[in-house]
PDB file of C-alpha atoms and ligand atoms in Angstrom:
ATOM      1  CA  UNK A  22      -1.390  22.324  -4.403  1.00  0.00           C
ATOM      2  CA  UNK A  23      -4.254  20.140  -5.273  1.00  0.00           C
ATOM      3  CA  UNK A  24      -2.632  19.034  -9.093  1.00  0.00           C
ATOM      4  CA  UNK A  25       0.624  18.807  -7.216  1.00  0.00           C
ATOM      5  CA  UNK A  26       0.150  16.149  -4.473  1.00  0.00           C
ATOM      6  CA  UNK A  27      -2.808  14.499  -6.828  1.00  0.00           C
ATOM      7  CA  UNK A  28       0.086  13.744  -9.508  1.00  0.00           C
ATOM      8  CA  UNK A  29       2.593  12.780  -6.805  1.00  0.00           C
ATOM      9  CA  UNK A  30      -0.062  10.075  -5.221  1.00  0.00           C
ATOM     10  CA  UNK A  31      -0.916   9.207  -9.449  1.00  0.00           C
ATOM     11  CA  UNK A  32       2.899   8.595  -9.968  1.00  0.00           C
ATOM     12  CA  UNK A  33       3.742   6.572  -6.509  1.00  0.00           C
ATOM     13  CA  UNK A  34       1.028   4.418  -6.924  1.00  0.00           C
ATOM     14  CA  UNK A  35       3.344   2.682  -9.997  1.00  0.00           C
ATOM     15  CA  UNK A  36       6.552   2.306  -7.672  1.00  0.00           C
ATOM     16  CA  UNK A  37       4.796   1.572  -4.261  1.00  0.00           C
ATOM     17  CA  UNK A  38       2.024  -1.365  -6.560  1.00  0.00           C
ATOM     18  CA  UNK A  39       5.140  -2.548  -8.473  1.00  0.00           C
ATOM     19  CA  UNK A  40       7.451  -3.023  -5.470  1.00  0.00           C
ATOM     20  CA  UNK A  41       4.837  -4.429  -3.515  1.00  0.00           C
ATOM     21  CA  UNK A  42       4.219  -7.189  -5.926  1.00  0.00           C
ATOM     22  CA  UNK A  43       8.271  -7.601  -6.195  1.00  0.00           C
ATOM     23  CA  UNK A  44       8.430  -8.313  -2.492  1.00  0.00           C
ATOM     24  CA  UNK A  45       5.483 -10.417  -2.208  1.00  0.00           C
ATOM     25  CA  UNK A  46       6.614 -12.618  -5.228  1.00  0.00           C
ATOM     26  CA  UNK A  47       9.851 -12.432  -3.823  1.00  0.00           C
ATOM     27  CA  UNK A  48       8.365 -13.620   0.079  1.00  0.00           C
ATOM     28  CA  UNK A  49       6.179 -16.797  -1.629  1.00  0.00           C
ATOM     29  CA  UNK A  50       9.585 -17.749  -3.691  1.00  0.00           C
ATOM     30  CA  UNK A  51      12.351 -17.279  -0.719  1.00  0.00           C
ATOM     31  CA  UNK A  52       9.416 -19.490   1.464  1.00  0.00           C
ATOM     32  CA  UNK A  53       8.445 -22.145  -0.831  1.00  0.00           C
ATOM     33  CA  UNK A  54      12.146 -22.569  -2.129  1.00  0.00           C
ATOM     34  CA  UNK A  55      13.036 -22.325   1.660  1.00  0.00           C
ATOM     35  CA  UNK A  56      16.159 -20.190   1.099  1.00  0.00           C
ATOM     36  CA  UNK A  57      18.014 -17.890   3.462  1.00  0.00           C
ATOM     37  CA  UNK A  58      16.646 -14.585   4.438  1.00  0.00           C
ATOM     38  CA  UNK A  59      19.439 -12.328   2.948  1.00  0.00           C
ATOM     39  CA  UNK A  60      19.994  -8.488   3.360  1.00  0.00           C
ATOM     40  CA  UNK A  61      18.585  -8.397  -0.070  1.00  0.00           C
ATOM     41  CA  UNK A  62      15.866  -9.905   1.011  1.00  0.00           C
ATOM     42  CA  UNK A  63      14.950  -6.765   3.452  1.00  0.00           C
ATOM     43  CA  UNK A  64      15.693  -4.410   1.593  1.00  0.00           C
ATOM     44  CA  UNK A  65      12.880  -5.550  -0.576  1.00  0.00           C
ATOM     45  CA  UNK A  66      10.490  -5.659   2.319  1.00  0.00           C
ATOM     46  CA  UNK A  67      12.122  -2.419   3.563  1.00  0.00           C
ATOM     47  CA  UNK A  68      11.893  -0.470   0.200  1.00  0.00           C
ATOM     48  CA  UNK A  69       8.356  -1.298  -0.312  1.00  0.00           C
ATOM     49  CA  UNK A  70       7.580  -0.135   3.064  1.00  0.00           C
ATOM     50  CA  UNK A  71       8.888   3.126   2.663  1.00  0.00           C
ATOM     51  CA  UNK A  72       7.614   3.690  -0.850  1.00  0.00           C
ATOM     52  CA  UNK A  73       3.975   2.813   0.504  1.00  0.00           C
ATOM     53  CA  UNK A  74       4.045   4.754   3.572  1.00  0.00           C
ATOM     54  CA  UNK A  75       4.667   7.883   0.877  1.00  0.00           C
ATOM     55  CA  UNK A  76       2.002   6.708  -0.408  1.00  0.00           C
ATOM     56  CA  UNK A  77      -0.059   7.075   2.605  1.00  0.00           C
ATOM     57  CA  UNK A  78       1.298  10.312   3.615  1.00  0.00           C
ATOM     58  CA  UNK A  79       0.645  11.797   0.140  1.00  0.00           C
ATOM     59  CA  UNK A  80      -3.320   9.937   0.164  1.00  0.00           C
ATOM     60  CA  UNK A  81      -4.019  11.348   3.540  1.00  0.00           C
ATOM     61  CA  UNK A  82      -3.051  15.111   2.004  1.00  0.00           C
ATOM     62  CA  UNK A  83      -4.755  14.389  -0.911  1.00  0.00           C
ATOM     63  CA  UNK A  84      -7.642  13.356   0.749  1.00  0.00           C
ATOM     64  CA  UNK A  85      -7.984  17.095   2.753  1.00  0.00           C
ATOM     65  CA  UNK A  86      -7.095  18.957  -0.933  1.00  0.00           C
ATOM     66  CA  UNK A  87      -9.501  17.012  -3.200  1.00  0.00           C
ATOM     67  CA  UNK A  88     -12.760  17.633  -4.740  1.00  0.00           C
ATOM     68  CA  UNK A  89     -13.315  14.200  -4.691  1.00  0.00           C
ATOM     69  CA  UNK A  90     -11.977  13.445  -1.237  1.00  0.00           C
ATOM     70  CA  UNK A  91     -13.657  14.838   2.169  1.00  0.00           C
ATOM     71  CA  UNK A  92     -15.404  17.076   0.177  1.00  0.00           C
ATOM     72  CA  UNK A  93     -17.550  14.369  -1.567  1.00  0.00           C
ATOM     73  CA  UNK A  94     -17.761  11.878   1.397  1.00  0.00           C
ATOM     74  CA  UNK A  95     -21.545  11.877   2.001  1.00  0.00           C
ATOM     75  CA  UNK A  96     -22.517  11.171  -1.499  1.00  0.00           C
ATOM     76  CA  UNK A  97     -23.045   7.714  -1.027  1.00  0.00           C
ATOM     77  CA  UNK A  98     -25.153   7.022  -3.807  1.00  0.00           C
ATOM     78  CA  UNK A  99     -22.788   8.125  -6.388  1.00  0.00           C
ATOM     79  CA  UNK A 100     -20.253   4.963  -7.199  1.00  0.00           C
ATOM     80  CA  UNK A 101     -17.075   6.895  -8.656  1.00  0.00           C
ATOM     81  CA  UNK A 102     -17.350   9.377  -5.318  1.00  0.00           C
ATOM     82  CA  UNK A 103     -18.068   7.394  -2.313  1.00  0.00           C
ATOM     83  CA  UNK A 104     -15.200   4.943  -4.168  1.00  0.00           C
ATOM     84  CA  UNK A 105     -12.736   7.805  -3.793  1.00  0.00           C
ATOM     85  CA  UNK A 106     -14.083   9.208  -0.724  1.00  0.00           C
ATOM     86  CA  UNK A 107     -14.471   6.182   1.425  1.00  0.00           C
ATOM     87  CA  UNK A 108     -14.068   2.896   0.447  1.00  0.00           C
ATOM     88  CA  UNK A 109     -10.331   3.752  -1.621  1.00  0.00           C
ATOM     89  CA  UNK A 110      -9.204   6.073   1.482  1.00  0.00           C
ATOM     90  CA  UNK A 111     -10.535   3.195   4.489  1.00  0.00           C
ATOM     91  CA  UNK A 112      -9.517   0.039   2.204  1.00  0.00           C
ATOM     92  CA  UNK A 113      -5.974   1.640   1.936  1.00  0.00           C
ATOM     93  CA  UNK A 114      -5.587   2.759   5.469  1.00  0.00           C
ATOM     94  CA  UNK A 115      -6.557  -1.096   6.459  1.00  0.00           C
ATOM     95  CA  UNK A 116      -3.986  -2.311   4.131  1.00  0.00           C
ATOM     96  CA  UNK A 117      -1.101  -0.385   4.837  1.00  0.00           C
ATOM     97  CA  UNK A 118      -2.078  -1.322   8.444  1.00  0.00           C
ATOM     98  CA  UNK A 119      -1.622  -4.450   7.548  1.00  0.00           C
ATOM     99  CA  UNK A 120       1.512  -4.182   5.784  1.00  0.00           C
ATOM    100  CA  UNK A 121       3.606  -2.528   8.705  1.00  0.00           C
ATOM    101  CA  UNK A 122       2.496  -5.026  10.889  1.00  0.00           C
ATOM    102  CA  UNK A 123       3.935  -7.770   8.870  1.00  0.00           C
ATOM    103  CA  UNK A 124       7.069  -5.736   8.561  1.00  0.00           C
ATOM    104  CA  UNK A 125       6.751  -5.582  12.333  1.00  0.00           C
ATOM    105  CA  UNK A 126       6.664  -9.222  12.912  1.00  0.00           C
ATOM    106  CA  UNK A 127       8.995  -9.759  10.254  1.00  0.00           C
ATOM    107  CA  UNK A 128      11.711  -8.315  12.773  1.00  0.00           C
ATOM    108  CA  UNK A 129      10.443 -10.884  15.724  1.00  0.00           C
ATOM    109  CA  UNK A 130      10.875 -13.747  14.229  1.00  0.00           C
ATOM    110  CA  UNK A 131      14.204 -15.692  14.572  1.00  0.00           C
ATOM    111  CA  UNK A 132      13.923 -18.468  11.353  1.00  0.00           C
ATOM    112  CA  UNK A 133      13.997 -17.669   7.649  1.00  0.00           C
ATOM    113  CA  UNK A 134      10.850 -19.959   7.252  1.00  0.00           C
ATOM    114  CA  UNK A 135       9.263 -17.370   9.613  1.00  0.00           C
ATOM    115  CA  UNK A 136      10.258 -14.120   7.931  1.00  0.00           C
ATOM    116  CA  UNK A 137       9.475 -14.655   4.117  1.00  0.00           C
ATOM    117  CA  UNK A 138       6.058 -16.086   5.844  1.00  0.00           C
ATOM    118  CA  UNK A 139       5.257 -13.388   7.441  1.00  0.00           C
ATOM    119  CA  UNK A 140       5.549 -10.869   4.690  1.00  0.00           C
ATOM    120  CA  UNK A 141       4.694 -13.313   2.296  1.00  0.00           C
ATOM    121  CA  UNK A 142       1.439 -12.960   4.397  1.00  0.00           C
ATOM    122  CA  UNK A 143       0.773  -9.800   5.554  1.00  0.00           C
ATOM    123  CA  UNK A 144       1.975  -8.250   2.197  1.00  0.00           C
ATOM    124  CA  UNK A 145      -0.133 -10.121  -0.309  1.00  0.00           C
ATOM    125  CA  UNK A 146      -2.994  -9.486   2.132  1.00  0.00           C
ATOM    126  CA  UNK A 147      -2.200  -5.810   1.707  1.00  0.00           C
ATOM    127  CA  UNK A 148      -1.764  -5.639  -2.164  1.00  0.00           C
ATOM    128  CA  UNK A 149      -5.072  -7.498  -2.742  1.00  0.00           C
ATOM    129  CA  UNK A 150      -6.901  -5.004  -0.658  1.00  0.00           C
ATOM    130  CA  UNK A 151      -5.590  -2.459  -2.498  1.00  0.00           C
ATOM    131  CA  UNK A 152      -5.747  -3.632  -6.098  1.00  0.00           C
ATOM    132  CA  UNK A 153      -9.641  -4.181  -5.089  1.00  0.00           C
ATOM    133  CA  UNK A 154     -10.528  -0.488  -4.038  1.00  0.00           C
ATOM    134  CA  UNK A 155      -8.311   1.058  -6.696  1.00  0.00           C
ATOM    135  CA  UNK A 156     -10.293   4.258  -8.834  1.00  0.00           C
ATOM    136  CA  UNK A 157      -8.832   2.281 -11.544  1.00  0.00           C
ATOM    137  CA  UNK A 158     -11.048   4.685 -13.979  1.00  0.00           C
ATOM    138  CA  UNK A 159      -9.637   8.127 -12.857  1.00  0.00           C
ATOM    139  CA  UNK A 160      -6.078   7.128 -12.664  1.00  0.00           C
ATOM    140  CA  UNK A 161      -5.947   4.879 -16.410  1.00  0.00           C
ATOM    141  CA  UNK A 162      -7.212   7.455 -18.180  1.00  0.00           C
TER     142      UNK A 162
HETATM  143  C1  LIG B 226       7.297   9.962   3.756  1.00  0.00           C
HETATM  144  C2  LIG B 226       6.607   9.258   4.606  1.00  0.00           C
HETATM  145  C3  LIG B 226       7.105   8.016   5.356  1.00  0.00           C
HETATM  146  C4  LIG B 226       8.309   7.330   5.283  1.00  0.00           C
HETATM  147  C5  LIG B 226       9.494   7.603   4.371  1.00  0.00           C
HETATM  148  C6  LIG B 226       8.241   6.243   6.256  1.00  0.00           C
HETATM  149  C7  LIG B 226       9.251   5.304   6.497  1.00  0.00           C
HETATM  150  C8  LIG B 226       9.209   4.291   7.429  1.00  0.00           C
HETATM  151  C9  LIG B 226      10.245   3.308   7.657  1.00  0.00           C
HETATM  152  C10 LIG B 226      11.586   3.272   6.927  1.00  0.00           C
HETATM  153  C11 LIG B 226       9.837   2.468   8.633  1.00  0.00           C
HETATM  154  C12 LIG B 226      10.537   1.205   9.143  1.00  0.00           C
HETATM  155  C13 LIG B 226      11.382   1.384  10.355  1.00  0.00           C
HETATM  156  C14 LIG B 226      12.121   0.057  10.610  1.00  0.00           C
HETATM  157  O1  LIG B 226      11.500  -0.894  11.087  1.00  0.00           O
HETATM  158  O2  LIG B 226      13.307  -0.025  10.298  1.00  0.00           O
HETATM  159  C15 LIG B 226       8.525   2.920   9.059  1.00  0.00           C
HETATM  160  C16 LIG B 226       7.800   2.359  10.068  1.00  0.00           C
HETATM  161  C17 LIG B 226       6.553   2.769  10.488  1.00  0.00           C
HETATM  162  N1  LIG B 226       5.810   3.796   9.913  1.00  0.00           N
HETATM  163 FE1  LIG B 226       6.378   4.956   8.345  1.00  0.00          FE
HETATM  164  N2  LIG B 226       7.013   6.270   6.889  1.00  0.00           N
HETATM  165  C18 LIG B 226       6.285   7.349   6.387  1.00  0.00           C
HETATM  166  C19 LIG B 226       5.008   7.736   6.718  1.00  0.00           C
HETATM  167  C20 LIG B 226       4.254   7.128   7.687  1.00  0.00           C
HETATM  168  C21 LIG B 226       2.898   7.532   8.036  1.00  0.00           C
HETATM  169  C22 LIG B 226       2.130   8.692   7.392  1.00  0.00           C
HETATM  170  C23 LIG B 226       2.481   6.672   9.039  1.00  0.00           C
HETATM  171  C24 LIG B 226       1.195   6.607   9.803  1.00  0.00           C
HETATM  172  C25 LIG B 226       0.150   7.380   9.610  1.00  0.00           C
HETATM  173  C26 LIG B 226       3.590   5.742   9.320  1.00  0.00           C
HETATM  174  C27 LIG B 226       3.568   4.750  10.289  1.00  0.00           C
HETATM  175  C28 LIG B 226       4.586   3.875  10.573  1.00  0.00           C
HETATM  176  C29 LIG B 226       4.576   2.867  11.641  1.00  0.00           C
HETATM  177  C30 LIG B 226       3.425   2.616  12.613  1.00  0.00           C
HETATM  178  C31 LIG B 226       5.800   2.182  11.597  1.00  0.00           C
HETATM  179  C32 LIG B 226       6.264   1.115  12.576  1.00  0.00           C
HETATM  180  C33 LIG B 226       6.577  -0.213  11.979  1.00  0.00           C
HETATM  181  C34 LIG B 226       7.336  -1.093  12.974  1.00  0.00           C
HETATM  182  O3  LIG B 226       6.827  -1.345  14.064  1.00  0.00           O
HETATM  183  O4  LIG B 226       8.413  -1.550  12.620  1.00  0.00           O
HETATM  184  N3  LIG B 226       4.616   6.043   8.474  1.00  0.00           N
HETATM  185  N4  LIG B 226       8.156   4.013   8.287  1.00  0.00           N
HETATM  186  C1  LIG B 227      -0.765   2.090  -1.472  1.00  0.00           C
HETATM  187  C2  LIG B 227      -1.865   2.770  -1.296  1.00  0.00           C
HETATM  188  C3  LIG B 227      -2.537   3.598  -2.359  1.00  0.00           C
HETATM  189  C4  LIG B 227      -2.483   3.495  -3.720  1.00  0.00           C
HETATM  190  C5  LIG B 227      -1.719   2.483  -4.573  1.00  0.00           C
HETATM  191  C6  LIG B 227      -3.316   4.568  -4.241  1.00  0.00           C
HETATM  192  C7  LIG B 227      -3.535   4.811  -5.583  1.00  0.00           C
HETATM  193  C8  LIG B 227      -4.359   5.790  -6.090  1.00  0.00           C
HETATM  194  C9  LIG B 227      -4.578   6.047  -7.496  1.00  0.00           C
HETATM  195  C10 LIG B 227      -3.891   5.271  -8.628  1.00  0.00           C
HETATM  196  C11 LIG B 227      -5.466   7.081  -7.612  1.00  0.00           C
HETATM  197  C12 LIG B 227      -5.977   7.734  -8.907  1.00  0.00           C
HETATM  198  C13 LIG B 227      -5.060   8.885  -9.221  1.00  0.00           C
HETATM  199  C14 LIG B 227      -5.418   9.636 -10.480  1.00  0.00           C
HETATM  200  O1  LIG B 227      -6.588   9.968 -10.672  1.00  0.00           O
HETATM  201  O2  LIG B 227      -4.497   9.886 -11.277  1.00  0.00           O
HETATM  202  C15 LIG B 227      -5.830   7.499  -6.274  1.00  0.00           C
HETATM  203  C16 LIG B 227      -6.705   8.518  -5.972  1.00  0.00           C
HETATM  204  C17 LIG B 227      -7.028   8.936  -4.695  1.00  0.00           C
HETATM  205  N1  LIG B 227      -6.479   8.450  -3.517  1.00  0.00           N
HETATM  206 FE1  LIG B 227      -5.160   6.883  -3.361  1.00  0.00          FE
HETATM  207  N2  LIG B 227      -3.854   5.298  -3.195  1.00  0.00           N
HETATM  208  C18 LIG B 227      -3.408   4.728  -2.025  1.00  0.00           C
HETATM  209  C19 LIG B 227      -3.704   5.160  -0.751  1.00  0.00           C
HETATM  210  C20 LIG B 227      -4.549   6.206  -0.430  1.00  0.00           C
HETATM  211  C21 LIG B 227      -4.885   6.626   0.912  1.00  0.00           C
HETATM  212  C22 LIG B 227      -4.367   5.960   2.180  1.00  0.00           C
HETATM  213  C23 LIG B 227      -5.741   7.699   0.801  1.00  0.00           C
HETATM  214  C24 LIG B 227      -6.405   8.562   1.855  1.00  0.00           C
HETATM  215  C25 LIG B 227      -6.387   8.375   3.123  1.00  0.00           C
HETATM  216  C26 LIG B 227      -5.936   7.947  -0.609  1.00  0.00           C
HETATM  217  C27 LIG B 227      -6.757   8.951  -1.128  1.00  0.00           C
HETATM  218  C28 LIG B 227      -7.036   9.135  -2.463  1.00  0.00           C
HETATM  219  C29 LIG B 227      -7.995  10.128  -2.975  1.00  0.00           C
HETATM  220  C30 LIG B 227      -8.843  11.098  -2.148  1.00  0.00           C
HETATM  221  C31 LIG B 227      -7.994   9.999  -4.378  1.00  0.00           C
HETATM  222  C32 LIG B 227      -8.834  10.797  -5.392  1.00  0.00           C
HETATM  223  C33 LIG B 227      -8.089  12.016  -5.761  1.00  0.00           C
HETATM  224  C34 LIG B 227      -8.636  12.792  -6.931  1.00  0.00           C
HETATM  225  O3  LIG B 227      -8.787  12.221  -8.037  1.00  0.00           O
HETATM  226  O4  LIG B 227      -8.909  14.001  -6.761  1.00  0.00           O
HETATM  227  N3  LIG B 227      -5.193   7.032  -1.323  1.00  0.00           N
HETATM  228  N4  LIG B 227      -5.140   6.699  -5.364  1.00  0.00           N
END
Protein backbone atom coordinates (compact mmCIF):
# COMPACT_ATOMS: atom_id res chain seq x y z
CA UNK A 1 0.00 0.00 0.00
CA UNK A 2 2.65 2.24 1.30
CA UNK A 3 5.27 1.57 -2.04
CA UNK A 4 2.11 1.82 -4.07
CA UNK A 5 0.64 5.32 -3.44
CA UNK A 6 4.46 6.56 -2.50
CA UNK A 7 5.41 5.72 -6.31
CA UNK A 8 2.10 7.08 -7.62
CA UNK A 9 2.71 10.64 -5.65
CA UNK A 10 6.86 10.09 -7.00
CA UNK A 11 5.51 9.72 -10.63
CA UNK A 12 2.64 12.64 -10.59
CA UNK A 13 4.83 14.98 -9.22
CA UNK A 14 6.61 15.02 -13.05
CA UNK A 15 3.13 15.57 -14.91
CA UNK A 16 1.33 17.80 -12.26
CA UNK A 17 5.29 20.20 -11.89
CA UNK A 18 5.58 19.99 -15.71
CA UNK A 19 2.01 21.05 -16.57
CA UNK A 20 2.00 23.54 -14.03
CA UNK A 21 4.94 25.32 -15.46
CA UNK A 22 3.21 24.81 -19.13
CA UNK A 23 0.20 26.76 -17.96
CA UNK A 24 1.90 29.36 -16.08
CA UNK A 25 4.34 30.07 -19.05
CA UNK A 26 1.50 29.77 -21.12
CA UNK A 27 -0.75 32.54 -18.65
CA UNK A 28 2.47 35.25 -18.61
CA UNK A 29 2.69 34.72 -22.67
CA UNK A 30 -1.29 34.82 -23.59
CA UNK A 31 -1.15 38.19 -20.97
CA UNK A 32 1.84 39.98 -22.02
CA UNK A 33 1.16 39.19 -25.82
CA UNK A 34 -2.51 40.15 -24.91
CA UNK A 35 -4.08 37.39 -27.04
CA UNK A 36 -7.50 35.77 -26.83
CA UNK A 37 -8.35 33.37 -24.14
CA UNK A 38 -9.01 30.23 -26.34
CA UNK A 39 -10.48 26.76 -25.32
CA UNK A 40 -6.92 25.73 -25.53
CA UNK A 41 -6.12 28.02 -23.31
CA UNK A 42 -8.39 26.20 -20.44
CA UNK A 43 -7.73 23.24 -21.04
CA UNK A 44 -4.25 24.05 -19.96
CA UNK A 45 -5.45 25.65 -16.78
CA UNK A 46 -8.02 22.82 -16.53
CA UNK A 47 -5.52 19.88 -17.07
CA UNK A 48 -3.13 21.14 -14.59
CA UNK A 49 -5.82 21.44 -12.13
CA UNK A 50 -6.86 18.06 -12.28
CA UNK A 51 -3.41 16.54 -12.48
CA UNK A 52 -2.51 18.53 -9.15
CA UNK A 53 -5.54 17.84 -7.27
CA UNK A 54 -4.29 13.90 -7.84
CA UNK A 55 -1.61 15.03 -6.54
CA UNK A 56 -3.17 16.18 -3.42
CA UNK A 57 -5.41 13.32 -3.03
CA UNK A 58 -2.51 10.84 -3.42
CA UNK A 59 -0.12 13.32 -0.71
CA UNK A 60 -2.90 13.38 1.77
CA UNK A 61 -2.93 9.20 1.60
CA UNK A 62 0.52 9.15 1.57
CA UNK A 63 0.81 11.25 4.34
CA UNK A 64 -1.51 8.62 6.74
CA UNK A 65 0.71 5.43 5.10
CA UNK A 66 4.25 6.86 5.51
CA UNK A 67 7.04 6.38 7.83
CA UNK A 68 8.03 9.64 7.14
CA UNK A 69 4.64 11.30 7.19
CA UNK A 70 2.33 11.57 10.50
CA UNK A 71 4.38 9.16 11.91
CA UNK A 72 7.51 11.42 12.06
CA UNK A 73 5.69 14.80 12.62
CA UNK A 74 7.09 15.75 16.06
CA UNK A 75 10.66 15.33 15.18
CA UNK A 76 11.29 18.76 14.64
CA UNK A 77 14.83 18.81 15.01
CA UNK A 78 15.55 16.42 12.32
CA UNK A 79 15.65 18.53 8.77
CA UNK A 80 14.84 15.62 6.15
CA UNK A 81 11.64 14.60 8.62
CA UNK A 82 9.93 17.63 9.80
CA UNK A 83 10.58 18.65 5.77
CA UNK A 84 8.39 15.69 4.83
CA UNK A 85 6.20 15.76 7.73
CA UNK A 86 5.26 19.37 7.92
CA UNK A 87 6.60 21.95 6.04
CA UNK A 88 6.26 19.70 2.33
CA UNK A 89 2.59 18.47 3.47
CA UNK A 90 1.38 22.43 4.86
CA UNK A 91 3.47 24.30 1.97
CA UNK A 92 1.56 22.05 -0.58
CA UNK A 93 -1.84 22.22 0.95
CA UNK A 94 -1.33 26.28 0.86
CA UNK A 95 -0.41 26.06 -2.69
CA UNK A 96 -2.87 23.99 -4.17
CA UNK A 97 -5.19 26.32 -2.16
CA UNK A 98 -3.98 28.77 -3.99
CA UNK A 99 -4.15 27.29 -7.27
CA UNK A 100 -8.00 26.41 -7.25
CA UNK A 101 -8.72 29.69 -6.26
CA UNK A 102 -7.16 31.20 -9.25
CA UNK A 103 -8.92 28.62 -11.32
CA UNK A 104 -11.95 29.89 -9.43
CA UNK A 105 -11.59 33.44 -10.36
CA UNK A 106 -10.42 32.53 -13.62
CA UNK A 107 -14.21 31.58 -14.36
CA UNK A 108 -15.47 35.23 -12.94
CA UNK A 109 -13.81 37.22 -14.91
CA UNK A 110 -15.35 38.48 -18.23
CA UNK A 111 -11.91 39.92 -20.29
CA UNK A 112 -9.02 37.85 -21.62
CA UNK A 113 -6.61 40.41 -19.92
CA UNK A 114 -8.35 39.20 -16.72
CA UNK A 115 -8.16 35.43 -17.14
CA UNK A 116 -4.46 34.71 -18.26
CA UNK A 117 -3.87 37.30 -15.15
CA UNK A 118 -5.39 35.56 -12.89
CA UNK A 119 -3.79 32.22 -13.42
CA UNK A 120 -0.83 33.76 -14.53
CA UNK A 121 -1.02 34.83 -10.80
CA UNK A 122 -2.35 32.48 -8.67
CA UNK A 123 -0.49 29.63 -10.55
CA UNK A 124 3.08 30.86 -10.46
CA UNK A 125 2.34 31.70 -6.82
CA UNK A 126 1.49 28.04 -6.40
CA UNK A 127 4.46 26.42 -8.33
CA UNK A 128 7.02 28.55 -6.42
CA UNK A 129 5.65 27.37 -3.16
CA UNK A 130 5.97 24.14 -4.16
CA UNK A 131 9.31 23.95 -5.93
CA UNK A 132 10.55 25.57 -2.42
CA UNK A 133 9.31 22.74 0.03
CA UNK A 134 10.08 19.95 -2.41
CA UNK A 135 12.16 16.65 -0.54
CA UNK A 136 14.12 17.20 -3.58
CA UNK A 137 16.74 14.57 -1.90
CA UNK A 138 14.34 11.55 -1.44
CA UNK A 139 12.60 11.84 -4.70
CA UNK A 140 16.16 12.53 -7.14
CA UNK A 141 17.71 9.79 -5.94
C1 LIG B 1 -8.47 12.52 -8.14
C2 LIG B 1 -8.68 13.60 -7.45
C3 LIG B 1 -9.29 14.91 -7.98
C4 LIG B 1 -9.68 15.27 -9.26
C5 LIG B 1 -9.57 14.47 -10.55
C6 LIG B 1 -10.22 16.63 -9.17
C7 LIG B 1 -10.72 17.37 -10.24
C8 LIG B 1 -11.26 18.64 -10.16
C9 LIG B 1 -11.75 19.42 -11.28
C10 LIG B 1 -11.81 18.93 -12.72
C11 LIG B 1 -12.18 20.61 -10.82
C12 LIG B 1 -12.68 21.81 -11.62
C13 LIG B 1 -14.16 21.92 -11.77
C14 LIG B 1 -14.45 23.08 -12.74
O1 LIG B 1 -14.33 24.24 -12.34
O2 LIG B 1 -14.77 22.81 -13.90
C15 LIG B 1 -11.97 20.61 -9.38
C16 LIG B 1 -12.33 21.62 -8.54
C17 LIG B 1 -12.14 21.64 -7.17
N1 LIG B 1 -11.51 20.64 -6.44
FE1 LIG B 1 -10.74 18.91 -7.17
N2 LIG B 1 -10.14 17.07 -7.86
C18 LIG B 1 -9.59 16.04 -7.09
C19 LIG B 1 -9.31 16.06 -5.74
C20 LIG B 1 -9.60 17.10 -4.91
C21 LIG B 1 -9.30 17.12 -3.49
C22 LIG B 1 -8.63 15.98 -2.71
C23 LIG B 1 -9.74 18.35 -3.01
C24 LIG B 1 -9.72 18.93 -1.63
C25 LIG B 1 -9.20 18.36 -0.57
C26 LIG B 1 -10.33 19.08 -4.15
C27 LIG B 1 -10.91 20.34 -4.07
C28 LIG B 1 -11.47 21.04 -5.10
C29 LIG B 1 -12.13 22.35 -4.99
C30 LIG B 1 -12.31 23.15 -3.71
C31 LIG B 1 -12.56 22.72 -6.28
C32 LIG B 1 -13.38 23.95 -6.63
C33 LIG B 1 -12.75 24.89 -7.59
C34 LIG B 1 -13.77 25.90 -8.12
O3 LIG B 1 -14.36 26.62 -7.32
O4 LIG B 1 -13.91 25.99 -9.33
N3 LIG B 1 -10.20 18.31 -5.26
N4 LIG B 1 -11.38 19.41 -9.02
C1 LIG C 1 1.68 19.41 -6.23
C2 LIG C 1 1.94 19.06 -5.00
C3 LIG C 1 2.99 18.06 -4.59
C4 LIG C 1 4.12 17.66 -5.24
C5 LIG C 1 4.67 18.13 -6.59
C6 LIG C 1 4.74 16.65 -4.39
C7 LIG C 1 5.92 15.99 -4.68
C8 LIG C 1 6.54 15.08 -3.87
C9 LIG C 1 7.77 14.38 -4.18
C10 LIG C 1 8.54 14.55 -5.50
C11 LIG C 1 8.08 13.57 -3.13
C12 LIG C 1 9.28 12.61 -3.01
C13 LIG C 1 8.83 11.27 -3.52
C14 LIG C 1 9.90 10.20 -3.49
O1 LIG C 1 10.57 10.06 -2.47
O2 LIG C 1 10.04 9.51 -4.51
C15 LIG C 1 7.06 13.74 -2.12
C16 LIG C 1 7.02 13.08 -0.91
C17 LIG C 1 6.02 13.22 0.04
N1 LIG C 1 4.87 13.98 -0.10
FE1 LIG C 1 4.42 15.21 -1.68
N2 LIG C 1 3.97 16.46 -3.25
C18 LIG C 1 2.90 17.32 -3.34
C19 LIG C 1 1.89 17.43 -2.41
C20 LIG C 1 1.81 16.76 -1.20
C21 LIG C 1 0.77 16.92 -0.22
C22 LIG C 1 -0.40 17.88 -0.35
C23 LIG C 1 1.06 16.07 0.82
C24 LIG C 1 0.32 15.78 2.12
C25 LIG C 1 -0.71 16.40 2.57
C26 LIG C 1 2.28 15.37 0.49
C27 LIG C 1 2.90 14.43 1.30
C28 LIG C 1 4.12 13.84 1.05
C29 LIG C 1 4.81 12.94 1.98
C30 LIG C 1 4.34 12.51 3.37
C31 LIG C 1 6.01 12.55 1.35
C32 LIG C 1 7.11 11.62 1.91
C33 LIG C 1 6.77 10.23 1.54
C34 LIG C 1 7.86 9.21 1.78
O3 LIG C 1 8.98 9.37 1.25
O4 LIG C 1 7.58 8.22 2.50
N3 LIG C 1 2.70 15.81 -0.75
N4 LIG C 1 6.13 14.66 -2.59
Amino acid sequence: MYNTILSVHSYLAYAALGLLFIATINAIFGLTSKGLFKSKDRSISLFALIVCHMQLLAGLMLYFVSPLGLESFGQMKEAALRLTSLEHPLINIIALTLITIGWSKHKKEESNNGKFKKIAIFYTLGLLLILSRLPWANWLN
